[in-house]
JSON list of C-alpha atoms in Angstrom, two decimals:
[
{"chain": "A", "resi": 1, "resn": "MET", "atom": "CA", "xyz": [18.49, -22.99, 2.62]},
{"chain": "A", "resi": 2, "resn": "ALA", "atom": "CA", "xyz": [14.99, -21.94, 3.27]},
{"chain": "A", "resi": 3, "resn": "MET", "atom": "CA", "xyz": [14.08, -18.29, 2.49]},
{"chain": "A", "resi": 4, "resn": "GLN", "atom": "CA", "xyz": [15.03, -15.81, 5.36]},
{"chain": "A", "resi": 5, "resn": "ILE", "atom": "CA", "xyz": [13.28, -13.09, 6.25]},
{"chain": "A", "resi": 6, "resn": "GLY", "atom": "CA", "xyz": [15.14, -10.44, 8.46]},
{"chain": "A", "resi": 7, "resn": "GLU", "atom": "CA", "xyz": [14.85, -6.74, 9.93]},
{"chain": "A", "resi": 8, "resn": "SER", "atom": "CA", "xyz": [16.77, -4.38, 11.61]},
{"chain": "A", "resi": 9, "resn": "PHE", "atom": "CA", "xyz": [16.78, -0.79, 12.81]},
{"chain": "A", "resi": 10, "resn": "VAL", "atom": "CA", "xyz": [20.32, 1.12, 13.27]},
{"chain": "A", "resi": 11, "resn": "GLY", "atom": "CA", "xyz": [20.41, 4.69, 14.19]},
{"chain": "A", "resi": 12, "resn": "ASN", "atom": "CA", "xyz": [18.79, 7.58, 15.51]},
{"chain": "A", "resi": 13, "resn": "GLY", "atom": "CA", "xyz": [16.68, 10.53, 14.28]},
{"chain": "A", "resi": 14, "resn": "ALA", "atom": "CA", "xyz": [16.43, 11.29, 10.52]},
{"chain": "A", "resi": 15, "resn": "GLN", "atom": "CA", "xyz": [19.78, 9.38, 9.75]},
{"chain": "A", "resi": 16, "resn": "ALA", "atom": "CA", "xyz": [18.60, 5.98, 11.27]},
{"chain": "A", "resi": 17, "resn": "ALA", "atom": "CA", "xyz": [18.25, 2.94, 8.75]},
{"chain": "A", "resi": 18, "resn": "HIS", "atom": "CA", "xyz": [15.21, 0.57, 8.84]},
{"chain": "A", "resi": 19, "resn": "ILE", "atom": "CA", "xyz": [16.17, -2.32, 6.49]},
{"chain": "A", "resi": 20, "resn": "ASN", "atom": "CA", "xyz": [13.75, -5.60, 6.09]},
{"chain": "A", "resi": 21, "resn": "THR", "atom": "CA", "xyz": [15.63, -8.47, 3.83]},
{"chain": "A", "resi": 22, "resn": "VAL", "atom": "CA", "xyz": [14.23, -11.51, 1.92]},
{"chain": "A", "resi": 23, "resn": "LEU", "atom": "CA", "xyz": [16.89, -13.68, 1.18]},
{"chain": "A", "resi": 24, "resn": "GLY", "atom": "CA", "xyz": [16.40, -17.25, -1.00]},
{"chain": "A", "resi": 25, "resn": "HIS", "atom": "CA", "xyz": [17.15, -19.07, -3.92]},
{"chain": "A", "resi": 26, "resn": "ARG", "atom": "CA", "xyz": [17.16, -17.73, -7.19]},
{"chain": "A", "resi": 27, "resn": "SER", "atom": "CA", "xyz": [14.91, -20.49, -8.44]},
{"chain": "A", "resi": 28, "resn": "GLY", "atom": "CA", "xyz": [12.47, -20.17, -5.82]},
{"chain": "A", "resi": 29, "resn": "PRO", "atom": "CA", "xyz": [9.86, -17.64, -4.66]},
{"chain": "A", "resi": 30, "resn": "ALA", "atom": "CA", "xyz": [12.52, -15.00, -3.59]},
{"chain": "A", "resi": 31, "resn": "GLY", "atom": "CA", "xyz": [13.84, -15.13, -7.13]},
{"chain": "A", "resi": 32, "resn": "THR", "atom": "CA", "xyz": [10.41, -14.60, -8.82]},
{"chain": "A", "resi": 33, "resn": "ALA", "atom": "CA", "xyz": [9.77, -11.76, -6.42]},
{"chain": "A", "resi": 34, "resn": "TRP", "atom": "CA", "xyz": [13.12, -10.23, -6.98]},
{"chain": "A", "resi": 35, "resn": "ALA", "atom": "CA", "xyz": [12.70, -10.26, -10.70]},
{"chain": "A", "resi": 36, "resn": "THR", "atom": "CA", "xyz": [9.04, -9.25, -10.60]},
{"chain": "A", "resi": 37, "resn": "ALA", "atom": "CA", "xyz": [9.90, -6.11, -8.34]},
{"chain": "A", "resi": 38, "resn": "LEU", "atom": "CA", "xyz": [12.86, -5.30, -10.78]},
{"chain": "A", "resi": 39, "resn": "ALA", "atom": "CA", "xyz": [10.72, -5.31, -13.81]},
{"chain": "A", "resi": 40, "resn": "THR", "atom": "CA", "xyz": [7.69, -3.40, -12.32]},
{"chain": "A", "resi": 41, "resn": "PRO", "atom": "CA", "xyz": [9.18, 0.16, -10.99]},
{"chain": "A", "resi": 42, "resn": "ARG", "atom": "CA", "xyz": [6.24, 2.79, -9.61]},
{"chain": "A", "resi": 43, "resn": "ALA", "atom": "CA", "xyz": [6.56, 6.48, -9.38]},
{"chain": "A", "resi": 44, "resn": "GLY", "atom": "CA", "xyz": [9.12, 7.39, -6.78]},
{"chain": "A", "resi": 45, "resn": "HIS", "atom": "CA", "xyz": [9.93, 3.72, -6.18]},
{"chain": "A", "resi": 46, "resn": "VAL", "atom": "CA", "xyz": [12.65, 2.31, -8.86]},
{"chain": "A", "resi": 47, "resn": "PRO", "atom": "CA", "xyz": [14.20, -0.97, -7.62]},
{"chain": "A", "resi": 48, "resn": "PHE", "atom": "CA", "xyz": [17.76, -1.53, -8.73]},
{"chain": "A", "resi": 49, "resn": "VAL", "atom": "CA", "xyz": [20.71, -3.74, -8.37]},
{"chain": "A", "resi": 50, "resn": "ALA", "atom": "CA", "xyz": [22.83, -2.40, -5.27]},
{"chain": "A", "resi": 51, "resn": "VAL", "atom": "CA", "xyz": [26.67, -2.10, -6.07]},
{"chain": "A", "resi": 52, "resn": "LEU", "atom": "CA", "xyz": [29.73, -1.55, -4.18]},
{"chain": "A", "resi": 53, "resn": "LYS", "atom": "CA", "xyz": [30.79, 0.46, -7.33]},
{"chain": "A", "resi": 54, "resn": "PRO", "atom": "CA", "xyz": [29.64, 0.55, -10.92]},
{"chain": "A", "resi": 55, "resn": "GLY", "atom": "CA", "xyz": [29.83, -2.73, -12.46]},
{"chain": "A", "resi": 56, "resn": "VAL", "atom": "CA", "xyz": [30.71, -4.65, -9.13]},
{"chain": "A", "resi": 57, "resn": "PRO", "atom": "CA", "xyz": [27.12, -5.42, -7.67]},
{"chain": "A", "resi": 58, "resn": "ALA", "atom": "CA", "xyz": [26.92, -7.30, -4.30]},
{"chain": "A", "resi": 59, "resn": "LYS", "atom": "CA", "xyz": [26.81, -10.89, -3.83]},
{"chain": "A", "resi": 60, "resn": "PRO", "atom": "CA", "xyz": [24.32, -12.20, -3.66]},
{"chain": "A", "resi": 61, "resn": "MET", "atom": "CA", "xyz": [22.67, -10.14, -6.20]},
{"chain": "A", "resi": 62, "resn": "THR", "atom": "CA", "xyz": [20.79, -7.50, -4.11]},
{"chain": "A", "resi": 63, "resn": "LEU", "atom": "CA", "xyz": [17.58, -5.55, -5.11]},
{"chain": "A", "resi": 64, "resn": "PHE", "atom": "CA", "xyz": [17.28, -2.38, -3.27]},
{"chain": "A", "resi": 65, "resn": "VAL", "atom": "CA", "xyz": [13.82, -1.26, -2.91]},
{"chain": "A", "resi": 66, "resn": "ASN", "atom": "CA", "xyz": [13.22, 2.33, -1.57]},
{"chain": "A", "resi": 67, "resn": "LYS", "atom": "CA", "xyz": [10.50, 2.28, 1.21]},
{"chain": "A", "resi": 68, "resn": "ALA", "atom": "CA", "xyz": [10.26, 6.12, 0.77]},
{"chain": "A", "resi": 69, "resn": "ALA", "atom": "CA", "xyz": [9.65, 8.04, -2.44]},
{"chain": "A", "resi": 70, "resn": "ALA", "atom": "CA", "xyz": [12.53, 9.95, -3.74]},
{"chain": "A", "resi": 71, "resn": "ASP", "atom": "CA", "xyz": [11.13, 13.34, -4.14]},
{"chain": "A", "resi": 72, "resn": "THR", "atom": "CA", "xyz": [13.85, 15.73, -3.71]},
{"chain": "A", "resi": 73, "resn": "THR", "atom": "CA", "xyz": [17.28, 15.74, -5.46]},
{"chain": "A", "resi": 74, "resn": "ALA", "atom": "CA", "xyz": [18.71, 15.65, -2.20]},
{"chain": "A", "resi": 75, "resn": "HIS", "atom": "CA", "xyz": [16.79, 12.54, -0.95]},
{"chain": "A", "resi": 76, "resn": "ALA", "atom": "CA", "xyz": [17.51, 10.58, -4.07]},
{"chain": "A", "resi": 77, "resn": "GLU", "atom": "CA", "xyz": [21.25, 11.14, -3.66]},
{"chain": "A", "resi": 78, "resn": "LEU", "atom": "CA", "xyz": [21.14, 9.97, -0.20]},
{"chain": "A", "resi": 79, "resn": "THR", "atom": "CA", "xyz": [19.01, 6.84, -1.28]},
{"chain": "A", "resi": 80, "resn": "TRP", "atom": "CA", "xyz": [20.94, 5.89, -4.46]},
{"chain": "A", "resi": 81, "resn": "GLY", "atom": "CA", "xyz": [24.20, 7.06, -3.17]},
{"chain": "A", "resi": 82, "resn": "ALA", "atom": "CA", "xyz": [25.05, 6.53, 0.56]},
{"chain": "A", "resi": 83, "resn": "ALA", "atom": "CA", "xyz": [22.34, 4.35, 1.23]},
{"chain": "A", "resi": 84, "resn": "GLN", "atom": "CA", "xyz": [22.94, 2.04, -1.59]},
{"chain": "A", "resi": 85, "resn": "ALA", "atom": "CA", "xyz": [26.65, 1.95, -0.73]},
{"chain": "A", "resi": 86, "resn": "GLY", "atom": "CA", "xyz": [25.86, 1.10, 2.98]},
{"chain": "A", "resi": 87, "resn": "VAL", "atom": "CA", "xyz": [23.54, -2.02, 1.91]},
{"chain": "A", "resi": 88, "resn": "ALA", "atom": "CA", "xyz": [25.93, -3.53, -0.68]},
{"chain": "A", "resi": 89, "resn": "ALA", "atom": "CA", "xyz": [28.77, -3.13, 1.94]},
{"chain": "A", "resi": 90, "resn": "GLY", "atom": "CA", "xyz": [26.32, -4.49, 4.66]},
{"chain": "A", "resi": 91, "resn": "VAL", "atom": "CA", "xyz": [25.95, -7.53, 2.43]},
{"chain": "A", "resi": 92, "resn": "MET", "atom": "CA", "xyz": [29.28, -8.05, 1.67]},
{"chain": "A", "resi": 93, "resn": "ASP", "atom": "CA", "xyz": [30.09, -7.80, 5.41]},
{"chain": "A", "resi": 94, "resn": "ALA", "atom": "CA", "xyz": [27.47, -10.37, 6.13]},
{"chain": "A", "resi": 95, "resn": "VAL", "atom": "CA", "xyz": [29.30, -12.69, 3.36]},
{"chain": "A", "resi": 96, "resn": "ALA", "atom": "CA", "xyz": [32.41, -12.10, 5.02]},
{"chain": "A", "resi": 97, "resn": "GLN", "atom": "CA", "xyz": [31.47, -13.10, 8.41]},
{"chain": "A", "resi": 98, "resn": "GLY", "atom": "CA", "xyz": [29.88, -16.36, 7.18]},
{"chain": "A", "resi": 99, "resn": "VAL", "atom": "CA", "xyz": [26.24, -15.09, 7.89]},
{"chain": "A", "resi": 100, "resn": "VAL", "atom": "CA", "xyz": [25.77, -15.71, 4.13]},
{"chain": "A", "resi": 101, "resn": "PRO", "atom": "CA", "xyz": [27.60, -18.55, 2.59]},
{"chain": "A", "resi": 102, "resn": "ALA", "atom": "CA", "xyz": [30.32, -17.51, 0.17]},
{"chain": "A", "resi": 103, "resn": "THR", "atom": "CA", "xyz": [29.69, -20.64, -1.87]},
{"chain": "A", "resi": 104, "resn": "ALA", "atom": "CA", "xyz": [26.15, -20.00, -2.36]},
{"chain": "A", "resi": 105, "resn": "VAL", "atom": "CA", "xyz": [25.91, -16.12, -3.27]},
{"chain": "A", "resi": 106, "resn": "ASP", "atom": "CA", "xyz": [25.61, -17.10, -7.00]},
{"chain": "A", "resi": 107, "resn": "ASP", "atom": "CA", "xyz": [22.47, -19.53, -6.20]},
{"chain": "A", "resi": 108, "resn": "LEU", "atom": "CA", "xyz": [20.69, -16.57, -4.07]},
{"chain": "A", "resi": 109, "resn": "VAL", "atom": "CA", "xyz": [18.99, -13.41, -4.35]},
{"chain": "A", "resi": 110, "resn": "LEU", "atom": "CA", "xyz": [18.35, -10.57, -1.70]},
{"chain": "A", "resi": 111, "resn": "ILE", "atom": "CA", "xyz": [15.73, -8.11, -1.58]},
{"chain": "A", "resi": 112, "resn": "ALA", "atom": "CA", "xyz": [16.39, -5.19, 0.52]},
{"chain": "A", "resi": 113, "resn": "ALA", "atom": "CA", "xyz": [13.71, -2.95, 1.56]},
{"chain": "A", "resi": 114, "resn": "VAL", "atom": "CA", "xyz": [15.41, 0.27, 2.73]},
{"chain": "A", "resi": 115, "resn": "TRP", "atom": "CA", "xyz": [14.07, 3.56, 4.57]},
{"chain": "A", "resi": 116, "resn": "VAL", "atom": "CA", "xyz": [15.67, 6.65, 4.12]},
{"chain": "A", "resi": 117, "resn": "ASN", "atom": "CA", "xyz": [14.31, 9.38, 5.78]},
{"chain": "A", "resi": 118, "resn": "PRO", "atom": "CA", "xyz": [13.37, 12.30, 3.53]},
{"chain": "A", "resi": 119, "resn": "GLU", "atom": "CA", "xyz": [14.85, 14.54, 6.20]},
{"chain": "A", "resi": 120, "resn": "ALA", "atom": "CA", "xyz": [18.39, 12.76, 6.25]},
{"chain": "A", "resi": 121, "resn": "THR", "atom": "CA", "xyz": [21.35, 15.14, 5.69]},
{"chain": "A", "resi": 122, "resn": "ASP", "atom": "CA", "xyz": [24.47, 13.43, 7.09]},
{"chain": "A", "resi": 123, "resn": "ALA", "atom": "CA", "xyz": [25.73, 10.73, 4.11]},
{"chain": "A", "resi": 124, "resn": "ASP", "atom": "CA", "xyz": [28.47, 9.34, 6.23]},
{"chain": "A", "resi": 125, "resn": "LEU", "atom": "CA", "xyz": [25.58, 8.35, 8.91]},
{"chain": "A", "resi": 126, "resn": "VAL", "atom": "CA", "xyz": [23.16, 7.35, 6.43]},
{"chain": "A", "resi": 127, "resn": "TYR", "atom": "CA", "xyz": [25.72, 4.86, 4.85]},
{"chain": "A", "resi": 128, "resn": "ALA", "atom": "CA", "xyz": [27.00, 3.61, 8.29]},
{"chain": "A", "resi": 129, "resn": "ASN", "atom": "CA", "xyz": [23.80, 2.82, 9.67]},
{"chain": "A", "resi": 130, "resn": "ASN", "atom": "CA", "xyz": [22.41, 1.14, 6.30]},
{"chain": "A", "resi": 131, "resn": "ARG", "atom": "CA", "xyz": [25.73, -0.79, 6.28]},
{"chain": "A", "resi": 132, "resn": "ALA", "atom": "CA", "xyz": [25.33, -2.03, 10.07]},
{"chain": "A", "resi": 133, "resn": "ALA", "atom": "CA", "xyz": [21.44, -2.57, 9.51]},
{"chain": "A", "resi": 134, "resn": "THR", "atom": "CA", "xyz": [21.78, -4.53, 6.26]},
{"chain": "A", "resi": 135, "resn": "CYS", "atom": "CA", "xyz": [24.13, -6.95, 8.00]},
{"chain": "A", "resi": 136, "resn": "ALA", "atom": "CA", "xyz": [22.04, -7.00, 11.26]},
{"chain": "A", "resi": 137, "resn": "ALA", "atom": "CA", "xyz": [19.15, -7.77, 9.34]},
{"chain": "A", "resi": 138, "resn": "LEU", "atom": "CA", "xyz": [20.76, -10.73, 7.42]},
{"chain": "A", "resi": 139, "resn": "ARG", "atom": "CA", "xyz": [22.08, -12.11, 10.83]},
{"chain": "A", "resi": 140, "resn": "ALA", "atom": "CA", "xyz": [18.57, -11.94, 12.22]},
{"chain": "A", "resi": 141, "resn": "GLY", "atom": "CA", "xyz": [17.10, -13.72, 9.15]},
{"chain": "A", "resi": 142, "resn": "ALA", "atom": "CA", "xyz": [19.75, -16.36, 9.15]},
{"chain": "A", "resi": 143, "resn": "ALA", "atom": "CA", "xyz": [19.08, -17.03, 13.03]},
{"chain": "A", "resi": 144, "resn": "GLY", "atom": "CA", "xyz": [15.26, -16.75, 12.97]},
{"chain": "A", "resi": 145, "resn": "LEU", "atom": "CA", "xyz": [14.99, -13.85, 15.13]},
{"chain": "A", "resi": 146, "resn": "PRO", "atom": "CA", "xyz": [13.37, -12.62, 16.99]},
{"chain": "A", "resi": 147, "resn": "SER", "atom": "CA", "xyz": [12.37, -15.91, 18.83]},
{"chain": "A", "resi": 148, "resn": "VAL", "atom": "CA", "xyz": [8.57, -16.47, 19.76]},
{"chain": "A", "resi": 149, "resn": "GLU", "atom": "CA", "xyz": [9.27, -15.88, 23.42]},
{"chain": "A", "resi": 150, "resn": "GLU", "atom": "CA", "xyz": [10.93, -12.41, 22.35]},
{"chain": "A", "resi": 151, "resn": "ALA", "atom": "CA", "xyz": [7.88, -11.42, 20.46]},
{"chain": "A", "resi": 152, "resn": "LEU", "atom": "CA", "xyz": [5.33, -12.35, 22.80]},
{"chain": "A", "resi": 153, "resn": "GLY", "atom": "CA", "xyz": [7.35, -10.68, 25.74]},
{"chain": "A", "resi": 154, "resn": "ALA", "atom": "CA", "xyz": [7.14, -7.42, 23.55]},
{"chain": "A", "resi": 155, "resn": "ARG", "atom": "CA", "xyz": [3.48, -7.51, 22.72]},
{"chain": "A", "resi": 156, "resn": "HIS", "atom": "CA", "xyz": [2.11, -5.58, 25.81]},
{"chain": "A", "resi": 157, "resn": "SER", "atom": "CA", "xyz": [4.76, -2.81, 25.34]},
{"chain": "A", "resi": 158, "resn": "PRO", "atom": "CA", "xyz": [5.47, -2.12, 21.66]},
{"chain": "A", "resi": 159, "resn": "ALA", "atom": "CA", "xyz": [7.29, 0.80, 20.73]},
{"chain": "A", "resi": 160, "resn": "ASN", "atom": "CA", "xyz": [9.50, 1.92, 17.77]},
{"chain": "A", "resi": 161, "resn": "PRO", "atom": "CA", "xyz": [10.86, 5.38, 16.94]},
{"chain": "A", "resi": 162, "resn": "PHE", "atom": "CA", "xyz": [7.76, 6.96, 15.85]},
{"chain": "A", "resi": 163, "resn": "TYR", "atom": "CA", "xyz": [5.44, 5.64, 18.52]},
{"chain": "A", "resi": 164, "resn": "THR", "atom": "CA", "xyz": [5.48, 4.51, 22.10]},
{"chain": "A", "resi": 165, "resn": "PRO", "atom": "CA", "xyz": [1.99, 3.88, 23.79]},
{"chain": "A", "resi": 166, "resn": "SER", "atom": "CA", "xyz": [1.31, 6.23, 26.70]},
{"chain": "A", "resi": 167, "resn": "ARG", "atom": "CA", "xyz": [0.12, 3.10, 29.03]},
{"chain": "A", "resi": 168, "resn": "ASP", "atom": "CA", "xyz": [0.43, -0.92, 28.78]},
{"chain": "A", "resi": 169, "resn": "THR", "atom": "CA", "xyz": [-2.41, -2.17, 26.09]}
]
């Protein structure tokens, strides 16, 4: 299996989830990146293994990398609580659906770069959106999405929740 890179954005407003995934073999570049990221935390960004509950990590082993520094207690709790639980459950949803082959999970590692808005307040929505976004990002990576045609078609009208151009560029 070649390294798979996926992306997904689910939800609206401060409760939305934006996930980037890198899935690959433990013995390849993904494994090196996984171990390096785990071993090199930075202030506000402490990669950790995503767990379904203490002592039960998601399979494949999933490194949760926060994109937004956890500067407040509330934001840290949403990141390490609801978002982590959502990512771990989303990984297992992808395994249950066959997106990630169950027979390969011990040979693979996953890096999930996760955006939790510092203004988020609803733990249940943060959980649900991260769960859905993680599974969708893994599905996109497995399918090689978006297609080149889709990306080319969007180049003149890019938009995201934070910016939409006022005119075609």
